[in-house]
Amino acid sequence: MKTLMVIDPDRCSECYDCINACKKEHGVARTKKSSTVPIFCLQCHPEKAPCARICPTGAIKEESGSLVVDEDSCILCRLCMIACPIGILVIDDAKKSVQKCTLCMDSDCLLPACVDACKDNVLKIFSIEDLEDLRNDVDFTEVLEEAMKSYKTKI
């Protein structure tokens, strides 16, 4: 099941709870903070992900709908870090490997650590199926269309 992280930047208080929770869970923060909001892996389609496509050892591969780094195969060439469109891959010096957000699929967390730690309820997890259901919901679609009209008039 493909899962995506959605961020509501208007609600973010710019604390570092999500970053700190990620670092606590994985030993290194697999996310970064822009000037205002956290930035997470885009969870690109496994067949199109620039990081996976450029990896010379095939260390970045799909597992359960998410791309993960095989630490034993990673040679720290950093090509994936260069190829990532948002520069979100990080090096874990202790593991001697590149790391990327997996939405905590590689841990025992029920929710990603960052989502669980977010006191402002800024971070949400959706499956592709959830988003498709929302798109097909007529009431939701009308609300979204009205919100977009309002947003466009503000620009």
CSV table of C-alpha atoms in Angstrom, one decimal:
chain,number,residue,atom,x,y,z
A,1,MET,CA,0.0,0.0,0.0
A,2,LYS,CA,1.5,3.3,-1.1
A,3,THR,CA,1.5,5.9,1.7
A,4,LEU,CA,2.1,9.6,1.6
A,5,MET,CA,2.8,12.3,4.1
A,6,VAL,CA,0.7,15.5,4.0
A,7,ILE,CA,1.8,18.6,5.8
A,8,ASP,CA,-0.4,21.6,6.8
A,9,PRO,CA,2.1,24.4,6.8
A,10,ASP,CA,-0.3,27.0,8.2
A,11,ARG,CA,-0.6,25.0,11.5
A,12,CYS,CA,3.1,24.4,12.0
A,13,SER,CA,4.5,26.2,15.0
A,14,GLU,CA,8.0,25.7,13.7
A,15,CYS,CA,9.1,23.5,16.7
A,16,TYR,CA,11.5,20.7,16.2
A,17,ASP,CA,9.4,17.9,17.8
A,18,CYS,CA,9.1,15.9,14.5
A,19,ILE,CA,12.8,16.2,13.7
A,20,ASN,CA,13.8,15.2,17.3
A,21,ALA,CA,11.4,12.2,17.3
A,22,CYS,CA,12.8,11.0,14.0
A,23,LYS,CA,16.4,11.3,15.3
A,24,LYS,CA,15.4,9.5,18.5
A,25,GLU,CA,13.8,6.7,16.5
A,26,HIS,CA,16.5,6.2,13.9
A,27,GLY,CA,19.7,7.7,15.3
A,28,VAL,CA,19.7,10.4,12.6
A,29,ALA,CA,17.0,12.7,11.5
A,30,ARG,CA,15.7,11.5,8.2
A,31,THR,CA,13.9,14.8,7.6
A,32,LYS,CA,15.1,18.4,7.5
A,33,LYS,CA,13.6,21.7,8.5
A,34,SER,CA,13.2,24.5,6.0
A,35,SER,CA,12.9,28.0,7.4
A,36,THR,CA,9.3,27.2,8.5
A,37,VAL,CA,8.2,23.6,8.0
A,38,PRO,CA,9.7,20.1,8.0
A,39,ILE,CA,10.6,18.6,4.6
A,40,PHE,CA,10.2,14.9,4.1
A,41,CYS,CA,11.0,12.4,1.4
A,42,LEU,CA,8.5,12.7,-1.4
A,43,GLN,CA,8.0,8.9,-1.4
A,44,CYS,CA,8.5,8.9,-5.2
A,45,HIS,CA,7.1,6.0,-7.3
A,46,PRO,CA,9.7,3.2,-6.9
A,47,GLU,CA,10.2,2.9,-10.7
A,48,LYS,CA,10.7,6.6,-11.1
A,49,ALA,CA,12.6,7.7,-8.0
A,50,PRO,CA,15.8,9.5,-8.9
A,51,CYS,CA,17.6,8.2,-5.9
A,52,ALA,CA,16.9,4.6,-6.7
A,53,ARG,CA,17.5,4.9,-10.4
A,54,ILE,CA,21.0,6.4,-10.0
A,55,CYS,CA,22.2,4.1,-7.2
A,56,PRO,CA,25.0,2.0,-8.8
A,57,THR,CA,24.6,-0.9,-6.3
A,58,GLY,CA,20.8,-1.0,-6.2
A,59,ALA,CA,20.9,-0.2,-2.5
A,60,ILE,CA,17.6,1.7,-2.7
A,61,LYS,CA,14.8,-0.6,-3.4
A,62,GLU,CA,11.0,-1.1,-2.8
A,63,GLU,CA,9.7,-2.9,0.2
A,64,SER,CA,6.0,-2.9,0.9
A,65,GLY,CA,5.3,0.1,-1.3
A,66,SER,CA,8.1,2.3,0.1
A,67,LEU,CA,11.7,2.8,-0.9
A,68,VAL,CA,14.3,1.8,1.7
A,69,VAL,CA,18.0,1.7,1.8
A,70,ASP,CA,19.8,-1.6,2.1
A,71,GLU,CA,22.6,-0.5,4.4
A,72,ASP,CA,24.8,-3.5,3.5
A,73,SER,CA,24.7,-2.5,-0.2
A,74,CYS,CA,25.2,1.2,0.2
A,75,ILE,CA,28.8,2.3,-0.7
A,76,LEU,CA,28.2,6.0,0.4
A,77,CYS,CA,28.9,7.3,-3.1
A,78,ARG,CA,26.3,10.0,-2.4
A,79,LEU,CA,24.8,9.9,-5.9
A,80,CYS,CA,21.4,9.4,-4.5
A,81,MET,CA,21.8,12.5,-2.4
A,82,ILE,CA,22.6,14.5,-5.5
A,83,ALA,CA,19.8,13.0,-7.5
A,84,CYS,CA,17.1,13.6,-4.9
A,85,PRO,CA,15.0,16.6,-6.1
A,86,ILE,CA,14.7,18.0,-2.6
A,87,GLY,CA,18.0,16.8,-1.1
A,88,ILE,CA,16.4,14.9,1.7
A,89,LEU,CA,18.7,11.8,2.0
A,90,VAL,CA,21.1,11.9,4.9
A,91,ILE,CA,24.2,10.0,6.0
A,92,ASP,CA,24.1,7.9,9.1
A,93,ASP,CA,27.8,7.8,10.2
A,94,ALA,CA,27.1,5.1,12.8
A,95,LYS,CA,25.5,2.8,10.2
A,96,LYS,CA,27.9,4.0,7.4
A,97,SER,CA,25.0,4.3,5.1
A,98,VAL,CA,22.7,6.8,3.5
A,99,GLN,CA,19.2,6.9,5.1
A,100,LYS,CA,15.9,8.2,3.9
A,101,CYS,CA,12.4,8.5,5.3
A,102,THR,CA,10.4,5.3,5.2
A,103,LEU,CA,7.5,6.6,7.2
A,104,CYS,CA,8.9,4.4,10.0
A,105,MET,CA,8.0,1.2,8.1
A,106,ASP,CA,11.4,-0.1,9.2
A,107,SER,CA,10.6,0.4,12.9
A,108,ASP,CA,8.0,-0.8,15.4
A,109,CYS,CA,6.1,2.4,15.4
A,110,LEU,CA,2.3,2.2,14.6
A,111,LEU,CA,2.5,5.8,13.2
A,112,PRO,CA,5.6,7.5,11.9
A,113,ALA,CA,7.5,8.9,14.9
A,114,CYS,CA,7.2,12.4,13.5
A,115,VAL,CA,3.4,12.2,13.2
A,116,ASP,CA,3.1,10.8,16.7
A,117,ALA,CA,5.3,13.6,18.1
A,118,CYS,CA,3.6,16.5,16.3
A,119,LYS,CA,1.6,18.4,18.9
A,120,ASP,CA,0.2,20.8,16.4
A,121,ASN,CA,-1.4,18.0,14.3
A,122,VAL,CA,0.4,19.3,11.2
A,123,LEU,CA,1.4,15.9,9.8
A,124,LYS,CA,-1.0,13.4,8.3
A,125,ILE,CA,-0.5,10.0,6.7
A,126,PHE,CA,-2.8,9.0,3.8
A,127,SER,CA,-2.8,5.9,1.6
A,128,ILE,CA,-3.4,6.4,-2.1
A,129,GLU,CA,-6.7,4.6,-1.6
A,130,ASP,CA,-7.7,7.2,1.1
A,131,LEU,CA,-7.0,10.0,-1.3
A,132,GLU,CA,-8.9,8.3,-4.1
A,133,ASP,CA,-11.9,7.9,-1.7
A,134,LEU,CA,-11.7,11.6,-0.8
A,135,ARG,CA,-11.5,12.6,-4.5
A,136,ASN,CA,-14.7,10.6,-5.2
A,137,ASP,CA,-16.5,12.1,-2.2
A,138,VAL,CA,-18.9,14.7,-3.7
A,139,ASP,CA,-19.2,16.7,-0.5
A,140,PHE,CA,-15.4,16.9,-0.1
A,141,THR,CA,-14.9,17.8,-3.7
A,142,GLU,CA,-17.3,20.8,-3.4
A,143,VAL,CA,-15.5,22.0,-0.3
A,144,LEU,CA,-12.1,21.6,-1.9
A,145,GLU,CA,-13.3,23.5,-5.1
A,146,GLU,CA,-14.6,26.4,-2.9
A,147,ALA,CA,-11.3,26.5,-1.0
A,148,MET,CA,-9.3,26.6,-4.2
A,149,LYS,CA,-11.4,29.5,-5.5
A,150,SER,CA,-10.7,31.4,-2.2
A,151,TYR,CA,-7.1,30.6,-2.4
A,152,LYS,CA,-6.8,31.7,-6.1
A,153,THR,CA,-8.4,35.1,-5.3
A,154,LYS,CA,-5.8,35.7,-2.5
A,155,ILE,CA,-2.9,35.3,-4.9
